[in-house]
XYZ file of C-alpha atoms in Angstrom:
543
model
C 195.325 318.073 -7.926
C 193.894 316.004 -5.435
C 190.207 317.069 -4.499
C 189.797 319.786 -1.614
C 193.641 320.732 -2.098
C 195.052 324.045 -3.380
C 198.120 325.311 -4.511
C 200.015 326.901 -1.468
C 199.870 330.488 -2.875
C 196.143 330.206 -3.451
C 193.630 330.868 -0.959
C 190.910 328.791 0.223
C 187.672 330.142 -0.546
C 185.801 330.830 2.676
C 182.395 328.882 3.160
C 179.565 330.518 4.823
C 179.323 329.306 8.475
C 176.463 326.440 9.035
C 174.748 326.948 12.445
C 174.677 323.965 14.600
C 170.806 323.641 15.010
C 170.405 323.153 10.980
C 172.794 320.273 11.043
C 170.146 318.087 13.039
C 166.825 319.986 11.427
C 165.242 317.467 8.483
C 164.463 318.918 5.244
C 161.896 321.890 5.206
C 158.954 321.332 2.891
C 158.973 323.351 -0.337
C 157.920 326.963 -0.096
C 154.682 326.262 -1.571
C 154.019 324.455 1.641
C 153.523 320.523 2.462
C 152.843 318.041 0.439
C 148.837 317.298 -0.795
C 148.537 314.109 1.345
C 149.860 315.847 4.483
C 147.823 318.786 4.106
C 144.404 316.946 3.354
C 145.359 314.364 6.123
C 145.846 317.130 8.549
C 142.422 318.919 7.469
C 141.110 315.538 7.910
C 142.243 315.189 11.047
C 140.956 318.465 12.110
C 137.595 317.710 11.243
C 137.608 314.438 12.982
C 138.394 316.529 16.083
C 135.489 318.734 15.483
C 133.181 316.144 14.708
C 134.058 313.939 18.132
C 133.867 317.217 20.097
C 130.293 317.596 18.910
C 129.340 313.953 19.609
C 131.306 314.241 23.254
C 129.237 317.384 24.167
C 125.782 315.323 22.800
C 126.621 312.934 25.286
C 127.213 315.021 28.116
C 123.879 317.185 27.508
C 121.783 313.580 26.809
C 122.960 312.686 30.232
C 121.804 316.098 31.970
C 118.493 316.380 29.951
C 117.479 312.728 31.037
C 118.267 313.336 34.528
C 116.094 316.677 34.687
C 113.019 314.542 32.553
C 113.484 311.569 35.284
C 114.408 313.064 38.713
C 113.477 316.855 37.856
C 116.441 318.274 39.358
C 118.359 319.857 36.366
C 121.154 321.494 39.134
C 122.271 318.157 40.658
C 122.076 316.135 37.519
C 124.413 319.088 35.938
C 126.728 319.043 38.562
C 126.907 315.346 38.992
C 127.248 314.809 35.427
C 129.626 317.658 34.413
C 132.119 317.333 37.133
C 132.601 313.502 37.130
C 132.917 313.521 33.491
C 135.491 316.370 33.422
C 137.423 314.451 36.264
C 137.425 311.141 34.167
C 138.983 313.412 30.830
C 141.692 313.848 33.026
C 141.911 310.109 33.867
C 141.245 309.161 30.567
C 144.101 311.476 29.197
C 146.596 310.073 31.570
C 145.649 306.481 30.941
C 146.064 306.914 27.046
C 149.508 308.086 27.454
C 151.166 304.672 26.988
C 148.680 304.328 23.857
C 150.644 306.952 21.609
C 153.378 304.301 19.946
C 150.084 302.676 18.426
C 148.039 306.074 18.515
C 145.782 305.242 15.258
C 144.546 301.708 16.269
C 144.261 303.162 20.034
C 142.039 305.811 18.647
C 139.896 303.654 16.698
C 139.389 301.150 19.602
C 138.491 304.522 21.543
C 135.861 305.695 19.071
C 134.083 302.321 19.071
C 134.081 302.166 22.383
C 132.684 305.429 23.205
C 130.332 305.193 20.281
C 128.993 302.426 22.047
C 128.969 303.385 25.430
C 127.756 306.942 24.597
C 125.145 305.696 21.558
C 123.624 303.594 24.420
C 124.050 305.758 27.357
C 120.329 307.049 27.470
C 118.675 303.535 26.723
C 120.587 302.029 29.587
C 120.436 304.774 32.318
C 116.561 304.806 31.316
C 116.451 301.073 32.251
C 118.216 301.639 35.167
C 115.491 304.088 36.631
C 112.507 301.923 35.111
C 113.512 298.488 36.687
C 116.507 298.534 38.794
C 115.950 301.923 40.872
C 119.611 302.575 40.316
C 119.437 305.719 38.245
C 121.972 307.906 40.183
C 124.937 305.113 40.185
C 124.298 304.256 36.896
C 124.942 307.999 35.780
C 128.036 308.221 37.827
C 129.411 305.302 35.881
C 128.057 306.065 32.445
C 129.755 309.714 33.260
C 132.902 308.124 34.426
C 133.242 305.988 31.321
C 132.332 308.479 28.804
C 134.311 310.923 30.208
C 137.696 308.813 30.301
C 137.275 307.964 26.811
C 136.553 311.481 25.544
C 139.608 312.268 27.793
C 141.934 309.836 25.790
C 140.995 311.248 22.460
C 143.128 314.298 22.720
C 146.652 312.645 23.519
C 146.010 310.224 20.901
C 144.851 312.873 18.257
C 147.765 314.781 19.404
C 150.228 312.216 18.337
C 148.423 311.766 15.095
C 148.452 315.380 14.218
C 152.150 315.399 15.106
C 152.849 312.597 12.844
C 151.340 314.204 9.658
C 153.698 317.713 10.366
C 155.896 318.589 13.233
C 154.616 321.569 14.773
C 155.756 323.486 17.986
C 153.772 322.268 20.946
C 151.571 325.753 21.449
C 150.652 325.828 17.642
C 149.745 322.014 17.973
C 147.879 322.541 21.070
C 146.182 325.665 19.259
C 144.896 324.068 16.238
C 143.624 320.856 18.060
C 141.537 323.078 20.610
C 140.236 325.300 18.207
C 138.866 322.454 16.205
C 137.426 320.624 19.428
C 135.744 323.906 21.081
C 134.149 324.627 17.761
C 132.754 321.005 17.542
C 131.531 321.697 20.909
C 129.246 324.636 19.441
C 127.910 322.106 16.713
C 127.176 319.425 19.516
C 125.191 322.240 21.654
C 123.276 323.631 19.082
C 122.193 320.280 17.488
C 121.319 318.599 20.498
C 118.347 321.138 21.529
C 117.227 322.125 18.126
C 117.845 319.149 15.733
C 118.381 315.582 17.811
C 115.899 316.393 20.813
C 112.855 317.579 18.727
C 113.450 315.546 15.680
C 114.479 311.884 16.739
C 114.074 312.155 20.701
C 116.538 311.338 23.510
C 117.264 307.554 22.582
C 117.664 307.844 18.751
C 119.307 310.874 19.298
C 121.932 309.358 21.207
C 122.149 306.528 18.615
C 122.722 308.493 15.683
C 125.629 310.266 17.474
C 127.368 307.008 18.337
C 127.379 306.167 14.793
C 128.729 309.633 13.649
C 131.331 308.971 16.701
C 132.547 305.658 15.176
C 132.448 306.675 11.763
C 134.467 309.594 12.090
C 137.434 307.937 13.969
C 137.284 305.017 11.397
C 137.623 306.667 8.450
C 140.300 308.952 9.532
C 142.200 306.108 10.365
C 141.749 303.737 7.320
C 142.133 306.196 4.503
C 144.914 308.265 6.262
C 146.721 305.821 8.554
C 146.350 302.661 7.352
C 149.844 302.195 6.969
C 150.133 302.249 10.842
C 147.857 299.074 10.754
C 148.740 295.560 10.107
C 146.345 293.439 8.152
C 145.413 291.294 11.343
C 144.905 294.582 13.017
C 142.433 295.931 10.326
C 140.166 292.791 10.441
C 139.718 292.700 14.026
C 138.797 296.723 13.919
C 136.350 295.590 10.932
C 134.562 292.898 12.989
C 134.340 294.905 15.879
C 132.841 297.948 13.901
C 130.439 296.047 12.152
C 129.350 294.637 16.118
C 128.910 297.955 17.340
C 127.088 299.056 13.933
C 124.645 296.233 14.297
C 124.135 297.133 18.216
C 123.329 300.562 17.341
C 121.642 299.952 14.468
C 119.290 297.160 16.241
C 118.837 299.334 19.468
C 117.621 302.435 16.960
C 115.089 299.902 15.392
C 113.397 298.866 18.606
C 113.870 302.120 20.468
C 109.955 302.766 20.375
C 109.030 299.264 21.347
C 111.759 299.932 24.524
C 111.109 303.391 25.661
C 107.060 302.024 25.684
C 107.980 299.093 27.671
C 110.546 300.999 29.988
C 107.640 303.939 30.250
C 104.842 301.115 31.257
C 106.953 300.034 34.057
C 106.696 303.326 35.892
C 103.027 303.487 35.640
C 100.613 301.062 37.258
C 97.988 301.828 34.829
C 98.037 300.975 30.931
C 99.178 304.471 29.132
C 97.006 305.258 26.514
C 98.801 308.813 25.132
C 102.028 310.023 25.873
C 104.516 312.884 24.242
C 107.486 314.282 25.220
C 107.632 317.901 24.577
C 110.484 320.681 24.895
C 109.070 321.189 28.824
C 107.763 318.321 29.941
C 106.933 314.250 29.737
C 102.871 314.337 29.223
C 101.381 310.863 29.974
C 97.733 309.793 30.238
C 96.847 306.660 31.930
C 93.683 304.961 31.643
C 92.266 301.842 34.126
C 89.034 300.848 35.937
C 88.509 301.909 39.312
C 87.592 299.672 42.242
C 84.050 301.371 41.948
C 83.820 300.091 38.169
C 84.230 303.527 36.807
C 86.692 304.508 34.018
C 89.922 306.120 36.152
C 91.788 308.682 33.742
C 95.133 309.750 35.180
C 97.299 312.660 33.637
C 101.339 312.602 34.897
C 103.608 315.547 33.940
C 107.288 314.270 34.281
C 105.846 311.018 36.118
C 104.195 313.484 38.838
C 100.334 312.526 38.821
C 98.046 315.976 38.258
C 94.566 314.082 38.796
C 92.481 311.234 38.615
C 89.172 311.338 36.909
C 87.643 309.492 40.011
C 88.348 312.458 42.607
C 89.584 315.289 40.477
C 86.144 317.118 41.278
C 87.433 317.402 45.084
C 90.822 318.812 44.186
C 89.185 321.588 41.922
C 86.049 322.366 43.879
C 88.278 323.128 47.043
C 90.386 325.249 45.119
C 88.296 327.469 42.634
C 84.578 327.710 44.659
C 85.894 329.471 48.162
C 88.190 331.595 45.747
C 85.000 332.942 43.847
C 82.756 333.391 46.598
C 83.693 337.467 46.311
C 83.925 339.443 43.291
C 84.593 337.161 40.309
C 84.233 339.316 37.072
C 87.732 338.783 35.508
C 89.555 335.716 36.588
C 93.184 334.634 35.784
C 94.455 330.782 35.984
C 98.160 330.178 35.898
C 98.520 326.821 35.020
C 95.658 324.325 35.086
C 95.850 323.478 31.121
C 93.873 320.517 31.692
C 91.038 322.715 31.608
C 89.165 321.292 34.803
C 89.303 324.459 37.024
C 87.869 326.268 34.126
C 85.449 323.758 34.256
C 84.456 325.159 37.866
C 84.936 328.702 37.055
C 82.784 328.772 34.082
C 79.672 327.555 36.079
C 79.229 331.082 37.379
C 77.358 333.102 35.051
C 78.518 336.573 36.187
C 82.068 335.684 35.087
C 82.606 337.903 32.091
C 86.276 336.836 31.290
C 88.905 334.154 32.425
C 92.424 334.345 31.075
C 94.673 331.108 31.439
C 98.369 331.105 31.233
C 100.062 327.659 30.210
C 103.396 326.830 29.528
C 102.920 324.087 27.296
C 100.883 324.059 24.215
C 100.630 320.493 24.234
C 98.832 320.045 27.474
C 96.165 323.017 25.859
C 95.692 320.734 22.481
C 95.235 317.720 24.771
C 92.733 318.984 26.724
C 90.661 320.526 23.545
C 90.885 317.315 21.558
C 91.155 314.266 23.900
C 87.729 312.898 24.213
C 88.334 311.745 27.640
C 89.682 315.245 28.851
C 87.022 317.124 26.917
C 84.453 314.760 28.750
C 85.940 315.663 32.161
C 86.224 319.437 31.578
C 83.402 319.746 29.409
C 84.812 321.260 26.457
C 85.883 324.344 28.553
C 88.341 325.587 26.208
C 85.317 326.273 23.602
C 83.887 328.788 25.860
C 83.861 332.385 24.308
C 84.598 333.638 27.570
C 88.214 331.865 27.966
C 91.526 333.441 26.304
C 94.481 331.309 26.576
C 97.782 332.674 26.679
C 100.690 330.189 25.971
C 103.562 331.710 27.786
C 105.918 331.369 30.945
C 103.524 332.585 33.911
C 106.590 334.395 35.646
C 107.575 336.408 32.348
C 104.094 337.063 31.505
C 103.389 338.547 34.877
C 106.022 340.901 34.595
C 104.244 342.703 31.770
C 100.514 341.963 32.731
C 98.669 345.099 33.525
C 95.215 344.100 34.025
C 93.705 343.428 37.338
C 92.069 340.505 38.152
C 89.074 339.763 41.011
C 90.282 336.121 41.535
C 93.431 334.368 40.761
C 94.028 330.644 40.927
C 97.608 329.391 40.651
C 97.239 325.728 39.516
C 100.994 324.799 39.220
C 102.826 321.563 39.385
C 104.495 320.433 42.744
C 107.847 322.543 43.199
C 110.590 319.379 42.990
C 112.031 320.642 39.811
C 114.177 323.760 39.082
C 112.250 324.931 36.369
C 108.981 325.115 38.572
C 110.591 326.347 41.918
C 110.757 330.193 40.613
C 107.175 329.928 40.478
C 106.928 329.355 44.278
C 109.213 332.251 45.111
C 108.941 335.834 46.765
C 109.323 337.500 43.539
C 106.525 335.285 41.787
C 103.753 335.930 44.466
C 104.745 339.545 44.448
C 103.865 339.912 41.003
C 100.793 338.308 41.183
C 99.584 340.427 43.969
C 99.840 343.330 41.970
C 97.696 341.992 39.132
C 94.923 341.035 42.222
C 92.138 343.792 41.954
C 91.237 345.361 45.198
C 88.758 343.122 46.847
C 89.999 340.231 45.238
C 90.984 336.639 46.216
C 94.248 334.655 45.495
C 94.705 331.037 45.810
C 97.447 328.809 45.652
C 97.786 324.814 45.331
C 100.171 324.199 48.007
C 100.768 320.559 48.347
C 100.141 318.084 51.107
C 100.310 319.338 54.706
C 100.432 315.664 55.862
C 102.979 314.397 53.235
C 105.069 317.163 52.817
C 104.337 319.700 55.545
C 107.635 321.533 55.503
C 107.002 322.275 51.814
C 103.380 322.902 52.476
C 104.100 326.095 55.102
C 107.039 327.123 53.132
C 104.825 327.748 50.311
C 102.493 329.432 53.074
C 105.285 331.599 54.265
C 106.641 332.582 50.949
C 102.974 333.647 49.707
C 102.623 335.938 53.124
C 105.789 337.835 51.867
C 103.795 339.295 49.062
C 101.985 341.711 51.449
C 98.649 340.031 51.470
C 97.052 338.093 54.536
C 96.610 334.296 54.044
C 94.325 331.369 55.177
C 95.801 328.060 54.684
C 93.302 325.009 54.441
C 93.000 321.584 53.025
C 90.546 318.594 51.894
C 90.785 314.932 51.583
C 91.356 313.923 48.091
C 92.164 310.099 48.133
C 94.129 309.978 45.089
C 96.582 312.310 46.504
C 95.842 311.978 50.050
C 95.120 315.346 52.303
C 95.918 318.246 50.068
C 96.240 321.942 51.014
C 95.779 325.255 49.838
C 96.671 328.714 50.762
C 94.130 331.405 50.207
C 95.652 334.924 50.109
C 93.722 338.429 50.116
C 94.011 341.872 51.550
C 91.229 341.389 53.831
C 92.686 341.785 57.490
C 91.008 338.528 58.505
C 90.540 336.042 55.545
C 87.765 333.416 55.694
C 86.543 330.421 53.846
C 83.285 331.145 51.829
C 81.376 329.676 49.313
C 78.711 330.936 46.462
C 78.556 328.325 44.220
C 75.379 328.712 41.270
C 74.413 324.904 42.109
C 75.377 322.806 45.289
C 78.722 321.174 45.148
C 79.860 317.280 45.356
C 82.457 317.359 48.087
C 81.885 320.139 50.473
C 79.104 322.847 51.952
C 79.405 325.536 54.402
C 79.212 323.429 57.131
C 82.554 321.635 56.177
C 84.466 324.748 55.667
C 85.448 325.322 59.557
C 86.955 322.140 59.458
C 89.162 322.775 56.339
C 90.975 325.390 58.115
C 92.034 323.239 61.374
C 95.102 321.341 61.100
C 96.448 318.649 63.614
C 99.186 319.623 65.912
C 101.743 317.636 64.272
C 100.845 318.970 61.087
C 100.739 322.954 62.247
C 102.870 325.983 60.855
C 106.446 324.378 60.951
C 108.080 327.946 60.874
C 109.943 327.835 57.396
C 111.951 330.405 55.452
C 110.168 332.026 52.305
C 111.681 330.852 48.971
C 113.448 332.960 46.463
C 115.113 332.976 43.131
C 118.282 332.995 44.645
C 117.711 330.613 47.756
C 114.826 328.627 46.799
C 113.759 326.930 49.947
C 111.093 325.060 48.536
C 113.004 323.097 46.059
C 115.226 321.404 48.400
C 112.092 320.658 50.810
C 110.419 319.455 48.456
C 113.521 316.966 46.841
C 113.553 315.534 50.553
C 109.367 315.079 51.177
C 108.443 314.316 47.862
C 110.957 312.672 45.651
């Protein structure tokens, strides 16, 4: 009987219907899952996504943090970096679409480029700031390139994921983005708790660059090597060696580069420096035109004092404040101990509480012979109690009343400092001021930054205290101003020092309260936490 034929009286057996969709569908894998190679390759790819996402976020955080250290404007630096980078990611994703046919090779090229640009980004931006004065332009350029390369990763990785095992689009996107977002968590935690404190910004970025390059290269050469021709493999290997040599060489010479770049920012030789979690501390030393040593302290690039004339600043700030009751004194800031030196000259001062955020500043003032000579070992006095805390948070729970409060803080040109020049801060400070007590706030220069100065004065006035603005000449700074505040209806400057002062006396006090016509009250609005007016004014006048 010919095949597929049946006798006339025989009914052909009925075959089960075949669905149209099953005819074009490839063979399904066995019930126990995909082949072992496919399963491992897919896991390796998702791990690579995880690592690349961590590296990408570290690059973003590095740029934001560097900007906050150098420029001091965290909000603006974060806005520029993140907005430019996210936009560039979209552009990079579109640009990568034509590369999907060669996804493996393109992915390695993208990772090597990202490792090089991202790893060197901090070093390059620091150089642009120190020597070229092109920091903002360099930041935008770096954010564009890094963002475009990060954006190009996703379509290439999606193509590679689908080659390992076909998935519905929604399922593949969910897997890819899950690994991406969880990896971002790793990068976000590793940056402040591991990379920054252990390796620093420059070396931390270089290490992440190496991880970025290795992750992409290993994935492709192990699991997608069949997609690469021999010449392509050789070319990628040569480029990898070049990128590795650049990153490793940069790592080795990072300290030398940083020291050279930092010295370019200061007119005098650096004798001590340290990057803490709060700020960059730099101590310089030179010889003044008068032949005496000139020691200068800088915090985040801002001059805090010069040993040649710091006594003018500290005498003007401390002694008019201590002309009244002074048994209990509070100092907010002043971690160099120079205000303490003036306070401790009064034998009737029973205790001084000093609140300083950065313990490294206290340690420097306690141990560096240049500073201990200047502050006369003031921290060794048993009357001094040091509190290492954020002053804003500390004041919320401080219950004591102080006869004198001295607020000696850095200038408010940084987001982290602006809250300490707000109506909320001064209201809490006024609450710890005892009846009959006096408060003083260093308020910048009424000559060089009049709007900032009078904004601070207006903000102190909102605390309910009556204010008395005054200013003195400090050659290292120029004309420098303070704001005294008391509950007295008519505050006035007075002196009651235990010994004659070098820079002022009773006869010079009336002149300190007189301002030139073009430097009088400019009518500024008070600064608050939600509307930090002082921050914008300080940036315009000081930065």
